[in-house]
Amino acid sequence: MRRRFLGLTAAVAAFGMTAVLSGCGGESGSGDVTLKLVAADYDIAGGSSTKTYWHNVVEDFEKKNPNIKVDVQIFSWDVVDAKVAEMVKAGNAPDIAQIGAYSDYASSGKLYSVDQLLSIPVEANFLSPLADAGNVKRVQYGMPFVASTRLLFYNQTLFEQAHIKPPTTWAEIASDAKALKAKGVKTPFALPLGSEEAQAETMMWMLSDNGGYTNTVDGYDIDSPENIQAFDWLKANLVEPELTGPVAPGKLNRQDAFDAFAKGEVGMLNGHPSLMEAAKKKGIKFGMVPLPGQNGQAKAAMGVADWIMGFKQGGHRAQIGKFLDFTFSDANVLKFADQYDLLPSTVSASSAMAADPKHKELKPFLAALPTSELPPVGKTSWPKVSETVKKKIGSAVAPGGSPKSVLQDIAKVAMDAENAE
């Protein structure tokens, strides 16, 4: 998943900064191999922290493996997927890519499967929802590099002023939002269904009514009765009573909603771990609870992941596997997750983070991740479906809009895209 799934906004221009880290030299003999790694830049402040992270990983790895060098190129999230696509098209695929999507490359036979690369202990250490999301036709190709999940954030100060408690059901969301509006809160419940990340907000509400993008046999089920009911409820109980603020949900982007929450203008919204730091920097007191369902807690939180993969073209299977085994050590996984307020993708690193008192605020996110559900990123049709959701879902809750009709339209696009695979 791209930066838009983790909800981190690229802080560089569209032709963003690129950085190149070299190993300790080129190939120095017939037994030496130089791996090419392309990675995404997670430093939203435009600094060099991602570059430094990979430099340290490569330096430590090369000390232990002197016959394997690693050259790293870092690109902004704005361009990294396109850069890798260009390299692959030109017949110059990197050995390893840490980017937003893997399914197209897997489906076209360009990637090693995970069991061809990783040692058994490392392969078995991924959290199961993340490992499952890395599958294409029941074979894992995408390795979850870093993860996140979502919880319902609420402004504690505004809740205390309105004499309300965090919601546990849909009805309580609506009643809390009404109480916040009565106290003059600008946006009682922020519902970002704009183009930036509508596919994620949509999935959260689907899950809250025991629905989702797919059914139990992994076929699309976008216009299911549960999904229609969820958006009917949103329209009737939050949007039409004007509890979602001055910007129409279809025009509200996630980052704008987060910024407004950090300014104290939003009572409730769905958020991920990085919102904690933004809110704390602005002095906002907040709490977090699982997103309520119609009659209680939703069946699952929405999980998200970014991916790392190994390309076949260079023929360096053994060396790629050795480097990835090293990359997924607890020390490396924890350092990266800690640096960017994200969640580890492995069982052992997640347990270590949960046991560390300095990460106590992340515990609700960590607790939600092992049973989370991810978007169907293993489907090569998913990018088309995701873009369609972003374009259309806001109209489902707009004046005169029909959730059923909009979801049926999206379902047809999904079916056509699936049949075209």
XYZ file of C-alpha atoms in Angstrom:
421
model
C 0.000 0.000 0.000
C 1.086 3.356 -0.887
C 1.694 6.264 1.427
C -1.986 7.135 0.962
C -2.935 3.898 2.809
C -0.694 4.584 5.771
C -1.957 8.109 5.615
C 1.463 9.729 5.520
C 1.569 12.701 3.230
C 4.588 13.117 0.999
C 6.356 16.312 1.899
C 8.367 16.691 -1.241
C 7.495 17.907 -4.689
C 6.099 15.682 -7.389
C 9.532 15.125 -8.821
C 10.714 14.626 -5.237
C 14.135 14.279 -3.777
C 16.073 11.169 -4.661
C 18.984 9.867 -2.712
C 21.479 7.158 -3.492
C 23.291 5.146 -0.862
C 26.152 3.015 -2.046
C 27.627 0.024 -0.348
C 31.312 -0.258 0.311
C 32.098 -0.359 -3.382
C 31.151 -2.129 -6.588
C 31.674 -5.745 -7.448
C 35.240 -6.576 -6.556
C 35.459 -10.082 -7.907
C 33.627 -12.874 -9.620
C 32.150 -14.013 -6.304
C 30.767 -10.597 -5.375
C 27.203 -9.392 -6.004
C 25.790 -5.886 -5.817
C 22.065 -5.738 -5.074
C 19.962 -2.793 -6.214
C 17.328 -1.689 -3.701
C 14.707 1.001 -4.344
C 12.954 2.317 -1.231
C 10.330 4.907 -0.367
C 11.045 8.029 1.663
C 9.009 8.141 4.896
C 10.438 11.408 6.201
C 7.467 13.750 5.787
C 9.581 16.685 6.994
C 11.880 16.317 4.005
C 14.847 15.225 6.121
C 17.291 12.377 5.716
C 16.033 9.907 8.327
C 15.027 7.240 5.791
C 18.373 7.578 4.045
C 20.130 7.201 7.399
C 18.066 4.137 8.313
C 18.963 2.259 5.134
C 22.586 3.383 5.321
C 22.888 1.821 8.773
C 21.111 -1.398 7.737
C 23.336 -1.781 4.670
C 26.509 -0.979 6.598
C 25.739 -3.597 9.261
C 24.736 -6.177 6.647
C 27.850 -5.699 4.531
C 30.099 -6.165 7.555
C 28.554 -9.604 8.045
C 28.356 -10.389 4.316
C 31.445 -8.910 2.607
C 30.656 -10.517 -0.743
C 27.254 -8.808 -1.009
C 27.027 -5.062 -1.587
C 23.780 -3.115 -1.570
C 23.112 0.095 -3.494
C 20.010 1.921 -2.292
C 18.001 4.546 -4.152
C 15.400 6.459 -2.177
C 12.526 8.251 -3.899
C 9.614 10.235 -2.513
C 6.258 8.475 -2.249
C 5.029 10.739 -5.032
C 7.193 8.971 -7.581
C 8.629 5.739 -6.165
C 6.043 3.369 -7.660
C 6.359 5.034 -11.045
C 10.163 4.882 -10.876
C 10.121 1.141 -10.235
C 7.586 0.648 -13.032
C 9.913 2.525 -15.405
C 12.869 0.382 -14.369
C 10.933 -2.839 -14.878
C 9.623 -1.698 -18.265
C 13.162 -0.812 -19.347
C 14.414 -4.281 -18.414
C 16.384 -2.906 -15.470
C 14.332 -4.065 -12.489
C 15.825 -3.551 -9.035
C 16.627 -6.665 -7.043
C 14.503 -5.387 -4.156
C 11.760 -2.756 -4.102
C 10.049 -1.305 -1.041
C 6.996 0.374 -2.545
C 3.214 0.504 -2.435
C 2.010 -2.402 -4.592
C 3.253 -5.795 -5.656
C 0.350 -7.678 -7.277
C 0.934 -6.619 -10.909
C 4.557 -7.739 -10.741
C 3.616 -11.009 -9.052
C 0.873 -11.787 -11.552
C 3.251 -11.242 -14.467
C 5.839 -13.620 -13.011
C 8.454 -10.992 -12.163
C 8.795 -11.674 -8.424
C 10.249 -14.427 -6.306
C 7.723 -15.953 -3.939
C 8.419 -15.346 -0.264
C 9.244 -18.995 0.397
C 11.964 -18.763 -2.256
C 13.624 -15.892 -0.397
C 13.212 -16.005 3.360
C 14.326 -18.533 5.933
C 11.433 -20.407 7.524
C 11.589 -18.577 10.902
C 11.494 -15.183 9.219
C 8.695 -16.162 6.836
C 6.626 -17.567 9.714
C 7.090 -14.425 11.817
C 4.816 -12.112 9.814
C 1.474 -11.262 11.400
C -1.033 -13.470 9.633
C -3.404 -10.786 8.242
C -0.418 -9.013 6.696
C 1.083 -12.192 5.280
C -2.301 -13.180 3.837
C -2.643 -9.775 2.193
C 0.667 -10.411 0.445
C -0.792 -13.380 -1.443
C -1.641 -13.656 -5.115
C -3.606 -16.835 -5.867
C -2.637 -18.282 -2.479
C 1.113 -17.713 -2.944
C 2.823 -14.947 -0.965
C 4.930 -12.506 -2.986
C 4.527 -9.284 -1.013
C 6.336 -8.991 2.316
C 4.747 -6.473 4.699
C 7.458 -3.953 5.459
C 5.595 -1.828 7.967
C 1.978 -1.673 9.081
C -0.719 0.430 10.661
C -4.338 0.187 11.667
C -7.111 2.617 12.499
C -9.003 3.612 15.631
C -11.663 6.206 16.410
C -10.023 9.331 17.857
C -12.029 11.743 19.983
C -11.209 15.132 21.492
C -11.336 14.634 25.253
C -11.755 18.325 26.045
C -14.734 18.711 23.710
C -16.281 15.510 25.070
C -15.944 16.740 28.645
C -17.523 20.071 27.732
C -20.453 18.249 26.115
C -20.713 15.776 29.044
C -20.503 12.732 26.784
C -18.567 9.475 26.732
C -16.729 7.774 23.854
C -19.196 5.941 21.613
C -19.546 2.162 21.512
C -22.324 1.922 18.904
C -23.478 3.788 15.807
C -26.348 5.301 17.778
C -23.898 6.692 20.322
C -21.766 8.170 17.528
C -24.839 10.051 16.317
C -25.912 11.194 19.774
C -22.383 12.297 20.674
C -22.118 14.208 17.401
C -25.417 16.006 18.130
C -24.191 16.966 21.596
C -20.943 18.297 20.155
C -22.814 20.332 17.555
C -25.006 21.819 20.280
C -21.813 23.013 21.986
C -20.691 24.770 18.816
C -18.100 22.233 17.615
C -17.297 23.021 13.993
C -17.044 19.392 12.840
C -18.605 16.907 15.251
C -17.585 13.923 13.097
C -15.090 14.269 10.247
C -15.941 11.901 7.381
C -13.160 12.168 4.761
C -14.549 10.594 1.597
C -12.492 12.839 -0.659
C -10.030 11.681 -3.281
C -7.015 11.309 -1.003
C -8.050 8.224 0.960
C -11.743 7.514 0.524
C -11.074 3.838 -0.122
C -9.781 3.456 3.449
C -12.586 5.387 5.162
C -15.070 3.394 3.094
C -13.600 0.080 4.201
C -13.714 1.079 7.855
C -17.443 1.743 7.664
C -18.028 -1.463 5.715
C -16.249 -3.439 8.433
C -18.257 -1.689 11.117
C -21.420 -3.355 9.751
C -19.797 -6.782 9.204
C -19.271 -6.048 5.522
C -16.158 -5.362 3.472
C -14.862 -5.159 -0.066
C -14.754 -8.945 -0.448
C -16.649 -11.990 0.771
C -15.372 -15.106 2.497
C -14.182 -16.639 -0.786
C -12.301 -13.452 -1.736
C -14.729 -12.305 -4.413
C -15.822 -8.668 -4.510
C -18.997 -7.988 -2.515
C -19.105 -4.215 -2.649
C -22.888 -3.790 -2.971
C -23.725 -6.241 -0.184
C -26.727 -5.457 2.040
C -24.349 -4.730 4.927
C -22.327 -2.189 2.955
C -25.453 -0.475 1.634
C -26.872 -0.322 5.158
C -23.672 1.286 6.476
C -23.796 4.117 3.945
C -27.540 4.545 4.303
C -26.914 5.070 8.022
C -24.081 7.536 7.450
C -26.178 9.584 5.060
C -29.272 9.657 7.263
C -27.652 10.011 10.684
C -24.459 12.013 10.204
C -24.448 13.785 6.841
C -28.049 14.950 6.459
C -28.242 16.253 10.082
C -25.133 18.311 9.230
C -22.914 16.608 11.795
C -19.951 16.157 9.423
C -18.838 19.773 9.292
C -18.754 22.559 6.709
C -16.942 20.552 4.006
C -18.978 17.899 2.198
C -17.567 14.394 2.880
C -16.893 13.866 -0.820
C -14.689 16.986 -0.816
C -12.938 16.345 2.507
C -9.482 14.795 2.320
C -7.959 12.816 5.141
C -5.045 15.170 5.752
C -7.359 18.166 6.011
C -9.476 16.262 8.530
C -6.368 15.366 10.547
C -5.182 18.977 10.482
C -8.567 20.165 11.735
C -8.504 17.598 14.561
C -5.068 18.865 15.589
C -6.525 22.387 15.733
C -9.311 21.273 18.082
C -12.057 21.746 15.478
C -13.120 18.078 15.190
C -14.885 15.993 17.804
C -14.347 12.531 16.310
C -12.686 10.892 13.321
C -10.979 7.667 12.301
C -7.207 7.961 12.531
C -3.884 6.132 12.563
C -0.869 6.362 14.910
C 0.772 9.399 13.322
C -2.264 11.505 14.287
C -1.233 11.090 17.923
C 1.971 13.071 17.457
C 0.248 15.769 15.401
C -2.409 16.217 18.080
C 0.080 16.212 20.960
C 2.218 18.864 19.275
C -0.837 21.123 19.189
C -1.738 20.384 22.816
C -4.904 18.441 21.988
C -6.087 15.978 24.644
C -7.479 12.937 22.881
C -8.611 9.373 23.432
C -8.916 6.384 21.130
C -11.416 3.525 20.933
C -12.163 0.845 18.330
C -14.552 2.037 15.637
C -18.050 1.159 16.882
C -20.309 -1.113 14.903
C -24.068 -0.904 14.595
C -24.592 -2.776 17.860
C -21.122 -2.835 19.335
C -17.494 -3.103 18.285
C -16.850 -3.605 14.561
C -15.891 -7.124 13.461
C -12.351 -5.987 12.693
C -10.167 -2.933 12.378
C -8.810 -1.981 8.986
C -5.151 -2.869 8.660
C -2.742 -1.384 6.159
C 0.764 -2.223 5.013
C 3.521 -1.112 2.677
C 5.379 -3.828 0.815
C 8.850 -5.071 -0.001
C 9.526 -7.615 -2.768
C 12.295 -9.390 -4.618
C 12.551 -9.271 -8.425
C 13.754 -12.269 -10.423
C 15.440 -10.403 -13.256
C 18.910 -10.110 -11.732
C 18.924 -13.747 -10.643
C 20.206 -12.940 -7.144
C 17.707 -15.022 -5.199
C 20.046 -16.222 -2.465
C 21.581 -12.792 -1.863
C 18.176 -11.071 -1.835
C 16.921 -13.596 0.690
C 19.955 -13.120 2.916
C 19.512 -9.336 2.916
C 15.771 -9.545 3.613
C 16.300 -12.003 6.461
C 18.645 -9.414 7.969
C 16.245 -6.534 7.292
C 13.441 -8.299 9.167
C 15.436 -8.745 12.359
C 13.608 -7.373 15.396
C 16.160 -4.603 15.846
C 15.708 -3.285 12.311
C 11.923 -3.688 12.244
C 11.484 -1.943 15.593
C 13.840 0.896 14.734
C 11.934 1.761 11.572
C 8.464 1.452 13.135
C 9.488 3.508 16.148
C 11.002 6.211 13.973
C 7.728 6.850 12.103
C 5.042 5.941 14.678
C 4.079 2.879 12.665
C 3.567 -0.752 13.639
C 5.914 -3.695 13.150
C 4.849 -6.307 10.628
C 6.218 -9.252 12.605
C 4.945 -11.141 15.631
C 8.135 -10.902 17.669
C 8.698 -7.190 17.057
C 5.032 -6.433 17.822
C 5.339 -8.282 21.128
C 8.497 -6.373 21.972
C 6.855 -3.038 21.175
C 3.772 -3.903 23.246
C 5.993 -4.749 26.222
C 7.931 -1.464 26.013
C 6.393 1.204 28.308
C 7.441 4.013 25.976
C 5.014 2.651 23.378
C 1.974 2.404 25.659
C -0.053 4.744 23.431
C 0.414 2.354 20.515
C -0.991 -0.625 22.423
C -4.568 -0.196 21.118
C -3.255 -0.164 17.550
C -1.013 -3.162 18.206
C -3.929 -5.039 19.776
C -6.123 -4.396 16.738
C -3.559 -5.414 14.104
C -3.452 -9.242 14.510
C -7.186 -9.545 13.750
C -7.392 -6.681 11.267
C -8.573 -6.935 7.682
C -6.654 -5.347 4.828
C -7.890 -4.073 1.467
C -7.673 -6.720 -1.274
C -4.265 -5.527 -2.440
C -3.403 -8.971 -3.804
C -5.906 -8.488 -6.614
C -4.478 -6.876 -9.727
C -7.930 -5.315 -10.159
C -7.692 -3.494 -6.828
C -6.000 -0.281 -8.070
C -8.868 0.251 -10.547
C -11.466 -0.470 -7.881
C -9.732 1.772 -5.351
C -9.612 4.694 -7.774
C -13.294 4.213 -8.583
C -14.200 4.257 -4.897
C -12.288 7.505 -4.446
C -14.092 9.122 -7.352
C -17.619 7.961 -6.561
C -18.213 7.104 -2.906
C -18.650 10.706 -1.772
C -21.730 11.008 -3.999
C -23.385 8.157 -2.057
C -23.935 10.434 0.937
C -24.396 13.698 -1.002
C -27.822 15.361 -1.271
C -29.932 13.295 -3.634
C -27.355 10.508 -3.631
C -28.217 6.822 -3.376
C -25.782 4.575 -1.491
C -27.266 1.512 -3.169
C -26.865 2.904 -6.691
C -23.327 4.152 -6.088
C -22.180 0.891 -4.529
C -23.760 -1.049 -7.397
C -21.867 1.134 -9.886
C -18.594 0.485 -8.072
C -19.404 -3.235 -7.873
C -19.849 -3.368 -11.649
C -16.448 -1.747 -12.185
C -14.951 -4.295 -9.778
C -16.556 -7.211 -11.578
C -15.384 -5.976 -14.984
C -11.854 -5.419 -13.659
C -11.822 -8.861 -12.040
C -12.965 -10.531 -15.260
C -10.243 -8.728 -17.177
C -7.456 -10.189 -15.030
